[in-house]
PDB file of C-alpha atoms and ligand atoms in Angstrom:
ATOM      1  CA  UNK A 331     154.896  46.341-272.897  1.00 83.00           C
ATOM      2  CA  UNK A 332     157.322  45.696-270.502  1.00 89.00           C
ATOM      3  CA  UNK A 333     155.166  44.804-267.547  1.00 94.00           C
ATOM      4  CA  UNK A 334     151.612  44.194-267.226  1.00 91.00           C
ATOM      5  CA  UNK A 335     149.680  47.792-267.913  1.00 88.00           C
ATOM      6  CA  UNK A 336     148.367  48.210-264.443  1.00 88.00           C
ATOM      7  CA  UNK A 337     152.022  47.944-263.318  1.00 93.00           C
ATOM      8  CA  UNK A 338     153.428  50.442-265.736  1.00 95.00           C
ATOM      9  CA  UNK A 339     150.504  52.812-264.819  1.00 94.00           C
ATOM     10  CA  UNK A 340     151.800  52.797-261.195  1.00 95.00           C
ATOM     11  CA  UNK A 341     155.243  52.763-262.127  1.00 97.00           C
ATOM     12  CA  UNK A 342     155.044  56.215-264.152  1.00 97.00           C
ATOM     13  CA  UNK A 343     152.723  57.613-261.453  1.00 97.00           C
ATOM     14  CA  UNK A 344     155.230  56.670-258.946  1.00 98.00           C
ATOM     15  CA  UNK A 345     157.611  59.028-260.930  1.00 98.00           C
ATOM     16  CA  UNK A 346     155.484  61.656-261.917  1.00 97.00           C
ATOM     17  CA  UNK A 347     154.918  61.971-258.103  1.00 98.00           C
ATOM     18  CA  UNK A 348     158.187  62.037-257.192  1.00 98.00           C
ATOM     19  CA  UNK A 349     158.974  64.378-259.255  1.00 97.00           C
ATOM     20  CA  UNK A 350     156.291  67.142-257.912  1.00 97.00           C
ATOM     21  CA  UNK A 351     159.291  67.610-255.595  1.00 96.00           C
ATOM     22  CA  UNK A 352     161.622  69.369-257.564  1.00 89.00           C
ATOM     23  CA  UNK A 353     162.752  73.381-256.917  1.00 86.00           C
ATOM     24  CA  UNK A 354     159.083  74.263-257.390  1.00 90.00           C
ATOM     25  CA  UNK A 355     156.676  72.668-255.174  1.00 96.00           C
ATOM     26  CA  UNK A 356     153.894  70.327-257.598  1.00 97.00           C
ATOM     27  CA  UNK A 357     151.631  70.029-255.253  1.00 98.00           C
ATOM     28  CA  UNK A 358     151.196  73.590-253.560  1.00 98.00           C
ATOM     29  CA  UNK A 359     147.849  72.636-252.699  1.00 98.00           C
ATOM     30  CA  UNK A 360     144.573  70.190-252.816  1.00 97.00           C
ATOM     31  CA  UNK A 361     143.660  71.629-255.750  1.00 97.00           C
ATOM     32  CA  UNK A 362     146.974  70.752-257.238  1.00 98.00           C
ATOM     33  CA  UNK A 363     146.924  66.980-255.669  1.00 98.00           C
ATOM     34  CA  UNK A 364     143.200  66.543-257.244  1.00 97.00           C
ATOM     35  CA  UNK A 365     144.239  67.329-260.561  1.00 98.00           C
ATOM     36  CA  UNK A 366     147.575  65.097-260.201  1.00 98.00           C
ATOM     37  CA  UNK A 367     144.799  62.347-259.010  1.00 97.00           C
ATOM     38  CA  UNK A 368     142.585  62.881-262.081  1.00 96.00           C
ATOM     39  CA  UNK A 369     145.777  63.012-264.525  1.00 96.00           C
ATOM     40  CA  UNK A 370     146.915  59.297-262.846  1.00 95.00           C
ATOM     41  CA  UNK A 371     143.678  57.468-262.802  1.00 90.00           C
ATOM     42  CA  UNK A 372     143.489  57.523-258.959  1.00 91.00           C
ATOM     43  CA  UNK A 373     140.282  56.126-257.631  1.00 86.00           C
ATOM     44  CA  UNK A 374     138.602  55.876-253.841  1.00 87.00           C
ATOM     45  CA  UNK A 375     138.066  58.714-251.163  1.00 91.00           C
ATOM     46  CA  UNK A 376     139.934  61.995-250.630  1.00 95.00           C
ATOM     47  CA  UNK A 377     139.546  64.119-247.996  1.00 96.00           C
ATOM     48  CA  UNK A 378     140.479  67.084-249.487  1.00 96.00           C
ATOM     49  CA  UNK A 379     142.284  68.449-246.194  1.00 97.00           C
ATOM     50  CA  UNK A 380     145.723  69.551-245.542  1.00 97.00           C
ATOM     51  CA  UNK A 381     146.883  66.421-243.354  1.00 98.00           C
ATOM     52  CA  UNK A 382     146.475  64.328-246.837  1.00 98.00           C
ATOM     53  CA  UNK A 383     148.036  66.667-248.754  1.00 98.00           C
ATOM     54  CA  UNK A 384     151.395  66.714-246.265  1.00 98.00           C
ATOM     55  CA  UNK A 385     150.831  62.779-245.891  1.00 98.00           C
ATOM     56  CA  UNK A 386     151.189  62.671-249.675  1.00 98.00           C
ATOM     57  CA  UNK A 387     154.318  65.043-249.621  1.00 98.00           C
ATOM     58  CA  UNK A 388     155.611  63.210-247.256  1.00 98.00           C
ATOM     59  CA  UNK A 389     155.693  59.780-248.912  1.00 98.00           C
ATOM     60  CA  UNK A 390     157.790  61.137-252.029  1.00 98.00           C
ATOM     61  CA  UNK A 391     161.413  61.500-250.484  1.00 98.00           C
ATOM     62  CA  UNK A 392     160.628  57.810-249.420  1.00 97.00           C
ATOM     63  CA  UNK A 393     159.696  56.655-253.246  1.00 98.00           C
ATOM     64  CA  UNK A 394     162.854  58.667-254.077  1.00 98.00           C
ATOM     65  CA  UNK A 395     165.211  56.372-252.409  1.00 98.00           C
ATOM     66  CA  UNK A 396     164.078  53.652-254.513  1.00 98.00           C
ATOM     67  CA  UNK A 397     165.822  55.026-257.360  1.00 98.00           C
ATOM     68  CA  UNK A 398     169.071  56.195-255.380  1.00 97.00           C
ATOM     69  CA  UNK A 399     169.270  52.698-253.607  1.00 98.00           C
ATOM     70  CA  UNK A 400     170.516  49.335-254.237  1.00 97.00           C
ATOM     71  CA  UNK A 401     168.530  46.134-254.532  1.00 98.00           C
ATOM     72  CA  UNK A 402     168.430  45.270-250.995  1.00 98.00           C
ATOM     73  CA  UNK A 403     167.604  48.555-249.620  1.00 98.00           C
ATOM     74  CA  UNK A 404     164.714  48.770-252.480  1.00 98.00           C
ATOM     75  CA  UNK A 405     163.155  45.375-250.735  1.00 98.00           C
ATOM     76  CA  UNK A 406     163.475  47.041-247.352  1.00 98.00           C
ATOM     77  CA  UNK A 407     161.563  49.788-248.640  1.00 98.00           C
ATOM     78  CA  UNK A 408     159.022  48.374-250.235  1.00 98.00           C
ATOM     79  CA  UNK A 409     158.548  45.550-247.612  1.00 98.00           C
ATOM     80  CA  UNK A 410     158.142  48.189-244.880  1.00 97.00           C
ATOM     81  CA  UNK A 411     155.716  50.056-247.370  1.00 97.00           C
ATOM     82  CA  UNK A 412     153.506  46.972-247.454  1.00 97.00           C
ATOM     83  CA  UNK A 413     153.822  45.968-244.113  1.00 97.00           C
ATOM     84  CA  UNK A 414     153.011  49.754-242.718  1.00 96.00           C
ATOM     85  CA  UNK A 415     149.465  49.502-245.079  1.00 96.00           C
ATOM     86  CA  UNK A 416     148.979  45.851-243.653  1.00 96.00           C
ATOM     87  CA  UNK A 417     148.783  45.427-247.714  1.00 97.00           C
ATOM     88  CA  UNK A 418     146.378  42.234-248.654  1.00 96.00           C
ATOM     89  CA  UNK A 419     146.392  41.708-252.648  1.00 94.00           C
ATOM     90  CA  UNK A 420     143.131  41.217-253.777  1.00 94.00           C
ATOM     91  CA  UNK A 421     141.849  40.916-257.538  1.00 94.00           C
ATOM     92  CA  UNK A 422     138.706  43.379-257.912  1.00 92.00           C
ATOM     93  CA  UNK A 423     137.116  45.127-261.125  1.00 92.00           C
ATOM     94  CA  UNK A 424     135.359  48.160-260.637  1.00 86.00           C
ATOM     95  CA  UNK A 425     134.537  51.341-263.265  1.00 85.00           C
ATOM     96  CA  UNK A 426     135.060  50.605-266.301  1.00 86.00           C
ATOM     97  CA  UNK A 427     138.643  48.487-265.672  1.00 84.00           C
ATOM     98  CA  UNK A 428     138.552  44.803-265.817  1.00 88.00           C
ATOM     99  CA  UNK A 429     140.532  42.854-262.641  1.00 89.00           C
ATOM    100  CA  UNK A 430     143.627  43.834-261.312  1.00 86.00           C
ATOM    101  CA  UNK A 431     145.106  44.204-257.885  1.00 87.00           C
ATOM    102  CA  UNK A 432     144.121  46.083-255.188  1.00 90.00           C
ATOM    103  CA  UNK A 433     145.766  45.876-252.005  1.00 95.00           C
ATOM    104  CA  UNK A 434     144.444  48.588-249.759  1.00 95.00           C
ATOM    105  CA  UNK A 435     140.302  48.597-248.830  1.00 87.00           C
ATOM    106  CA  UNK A 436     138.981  51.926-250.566  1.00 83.00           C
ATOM    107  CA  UNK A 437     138.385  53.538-247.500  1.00 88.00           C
ATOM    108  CA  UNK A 438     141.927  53.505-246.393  1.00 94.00           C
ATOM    109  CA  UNK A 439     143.846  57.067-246.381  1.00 96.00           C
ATOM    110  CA  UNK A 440     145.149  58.172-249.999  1.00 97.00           C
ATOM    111  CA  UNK A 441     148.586  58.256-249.176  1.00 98.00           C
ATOM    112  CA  UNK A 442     148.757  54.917-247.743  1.00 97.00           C
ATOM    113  CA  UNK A 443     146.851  53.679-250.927  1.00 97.00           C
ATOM    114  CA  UNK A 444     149.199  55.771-253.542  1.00 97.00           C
ATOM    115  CA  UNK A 445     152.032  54.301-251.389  1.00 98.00           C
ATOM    116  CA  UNK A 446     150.677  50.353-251.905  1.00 97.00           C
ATOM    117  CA  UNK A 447     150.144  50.773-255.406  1.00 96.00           C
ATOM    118  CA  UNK A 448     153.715  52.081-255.870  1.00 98.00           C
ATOM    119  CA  UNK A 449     154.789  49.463-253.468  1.00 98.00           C
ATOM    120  CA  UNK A 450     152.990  46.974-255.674  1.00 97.00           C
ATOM    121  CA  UNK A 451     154.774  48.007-258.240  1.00 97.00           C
ATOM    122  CA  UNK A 452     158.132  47.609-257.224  1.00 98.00           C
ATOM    123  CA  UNK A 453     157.587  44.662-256.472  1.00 97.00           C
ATOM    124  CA  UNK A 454     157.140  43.546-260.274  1.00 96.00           C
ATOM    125  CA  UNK A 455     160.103  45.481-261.021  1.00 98.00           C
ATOM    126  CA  UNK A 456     162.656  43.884-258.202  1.00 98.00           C
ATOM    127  CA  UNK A 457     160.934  40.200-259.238  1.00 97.00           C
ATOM    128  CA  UNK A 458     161.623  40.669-263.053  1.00 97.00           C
ATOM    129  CA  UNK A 459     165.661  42.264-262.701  1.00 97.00           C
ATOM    130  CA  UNK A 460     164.840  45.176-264.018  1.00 97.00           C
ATOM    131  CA  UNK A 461     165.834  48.336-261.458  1.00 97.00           C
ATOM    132  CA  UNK A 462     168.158  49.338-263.950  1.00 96.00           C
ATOM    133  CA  UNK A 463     165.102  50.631-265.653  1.00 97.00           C
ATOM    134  CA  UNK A 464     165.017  53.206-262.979  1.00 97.00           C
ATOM    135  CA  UNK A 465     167.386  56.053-263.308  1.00 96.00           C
ATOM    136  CA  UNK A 466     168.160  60.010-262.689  1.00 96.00           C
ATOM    137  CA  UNK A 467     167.107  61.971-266.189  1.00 96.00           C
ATOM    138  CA  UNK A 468     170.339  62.813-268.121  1.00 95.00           C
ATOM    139  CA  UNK A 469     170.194  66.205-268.471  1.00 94.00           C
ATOM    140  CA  UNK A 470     172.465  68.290-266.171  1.00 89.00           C
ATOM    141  CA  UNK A 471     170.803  69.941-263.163  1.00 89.00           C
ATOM    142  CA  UNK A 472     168.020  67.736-263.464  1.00 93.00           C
ATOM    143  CA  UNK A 473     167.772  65.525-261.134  1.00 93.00           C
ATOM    144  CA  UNK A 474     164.199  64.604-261.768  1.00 96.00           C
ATOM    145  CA  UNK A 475     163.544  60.589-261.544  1.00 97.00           C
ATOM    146  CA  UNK A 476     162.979  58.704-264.631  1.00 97.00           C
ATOM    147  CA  UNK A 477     161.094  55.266-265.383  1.00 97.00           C
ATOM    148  CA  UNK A 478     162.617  53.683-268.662  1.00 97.00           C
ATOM    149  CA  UNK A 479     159.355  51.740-270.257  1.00 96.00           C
ATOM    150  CA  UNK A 480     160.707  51.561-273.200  1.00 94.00           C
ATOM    151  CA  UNK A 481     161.781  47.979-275.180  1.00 93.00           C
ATOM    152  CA  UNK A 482     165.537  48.758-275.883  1.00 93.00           C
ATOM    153  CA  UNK A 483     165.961  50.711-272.129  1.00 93.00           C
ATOM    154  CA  UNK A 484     166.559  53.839-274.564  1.00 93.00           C
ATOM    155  CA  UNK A 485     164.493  56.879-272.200  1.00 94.00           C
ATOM    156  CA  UNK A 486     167.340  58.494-270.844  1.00 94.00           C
ATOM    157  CA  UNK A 487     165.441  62.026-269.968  1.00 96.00           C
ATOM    158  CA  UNK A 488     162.185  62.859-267.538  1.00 94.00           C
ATOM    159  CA  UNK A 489     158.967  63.809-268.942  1.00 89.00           C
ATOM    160  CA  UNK A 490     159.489  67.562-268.073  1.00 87.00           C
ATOM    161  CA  UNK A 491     160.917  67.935-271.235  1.00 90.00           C
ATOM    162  CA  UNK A 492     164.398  67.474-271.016  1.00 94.00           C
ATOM    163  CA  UNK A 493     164.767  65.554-274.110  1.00 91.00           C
ATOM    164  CA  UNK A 494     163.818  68.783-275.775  1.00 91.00           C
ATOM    165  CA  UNK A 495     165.706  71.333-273.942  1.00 90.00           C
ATOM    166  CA  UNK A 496     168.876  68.598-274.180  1.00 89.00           C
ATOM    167  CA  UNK A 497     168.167  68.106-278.397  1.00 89.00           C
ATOM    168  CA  UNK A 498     168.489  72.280-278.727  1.00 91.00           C
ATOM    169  CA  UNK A 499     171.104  72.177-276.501  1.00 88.00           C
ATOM    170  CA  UNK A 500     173.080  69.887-278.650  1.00 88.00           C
ATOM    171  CA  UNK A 501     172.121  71.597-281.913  1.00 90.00           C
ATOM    172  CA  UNK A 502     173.199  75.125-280.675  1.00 90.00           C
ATOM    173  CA  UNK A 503     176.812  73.084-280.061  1.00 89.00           C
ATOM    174  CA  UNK A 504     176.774  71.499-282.997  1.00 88.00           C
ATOM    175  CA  UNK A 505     176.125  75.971-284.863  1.00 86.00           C
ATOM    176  CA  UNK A 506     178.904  76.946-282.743  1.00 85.00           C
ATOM    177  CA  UNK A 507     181.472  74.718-283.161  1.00 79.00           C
ATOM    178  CA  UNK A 508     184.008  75.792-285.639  1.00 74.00           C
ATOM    179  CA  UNK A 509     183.349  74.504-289.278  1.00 67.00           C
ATOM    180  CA  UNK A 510     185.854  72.203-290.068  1.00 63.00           C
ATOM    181  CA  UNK A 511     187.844  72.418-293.103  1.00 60.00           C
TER     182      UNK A 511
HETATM  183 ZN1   ZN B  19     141.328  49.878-259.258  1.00 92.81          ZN
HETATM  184 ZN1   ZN B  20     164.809  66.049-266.620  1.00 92.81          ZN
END
């Protein structure tokens, strides 16, 4: 583990949001956001209405820039993210997780709470050296964002299975290319 577990929870979630904007829209509708919350462990109020569903929209192009910036503009970011939510870390345990960090009250709007705990996150990452874990998947076209977790910084594709589609890719080559003598 690379960073503490709640940390790499928020860090792929981050990702996984991000990359619901892509050339089909991931979250078309509540319906859609619900099942993205269920999949990522979210917990606290939704409202189930359109103006959190654009809210939530709306904060991905801003996570985006964290993996297309440099280190200073990734503190600006994620200072401003903080200071918007009026963040204040506190431990808490609630369900069935023992304590980590919350920073936003329960009651507070989703998107500003999906936007702390990505904020939150960050801020391990920036504090440890390690944004080059963050990086653009490899295959061509992609463009989807990628969160390396891995011990020897290996992931080089997204989770939508480019590492699949770029392994046939490579073995179709590999039929086609005249057999040497
Ligand atoms: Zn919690
Ligand atoms: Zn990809």
């Amino acid at each position: 583990m690379v960073f503490a577990h709640d940390t790499e929870v928020a860090l792929a979630a981050a990702a996984a949001l991000v990359n619901t904007d892509g050339y089909d829209e991931g979250l078309p509708d509540n319906a859609a956001l619900d099942e993205f919350l269920q999949t990522w462990g979210f917990t606290g109020e939704v409202r189930h209405d359109e103006a959190e569903l654009n809210e939530v929209r709306e904060l991905r192009p801003r996570l985006r820039r964290i993996w297309q910036v440099d280190e200073d503009e990734v503190v600006t970011i994620v200072n401003s993210l903080l200071r918007e939510a009026q963040a204040l870390p506190q431990l808490v345990k609630h369900d069935v997780w023992s304590y980590h960090l919350h920073a936003t009250p329960p009651a507070a709007p989703l998107a500003t709470r999906m936007a702390v705990e990505a904020a939150m996150a960050f801020v391990d990452v920036v504090r440890s050296d390690e944004l080059r874990r963050l990086r653009i998947c490899d295959y061509h076209d992609c463009g989807n964002v990628v969160i390396d977790l891995s011990k020897n910084r290996s992931k080089r594709f997204c989770d939508d299975g480019c590492g699949n589609r770029a392994a046939v890719a490579a073995y179709r080559a590999r039929k086609s290319a005249p057999a040497t003598p």
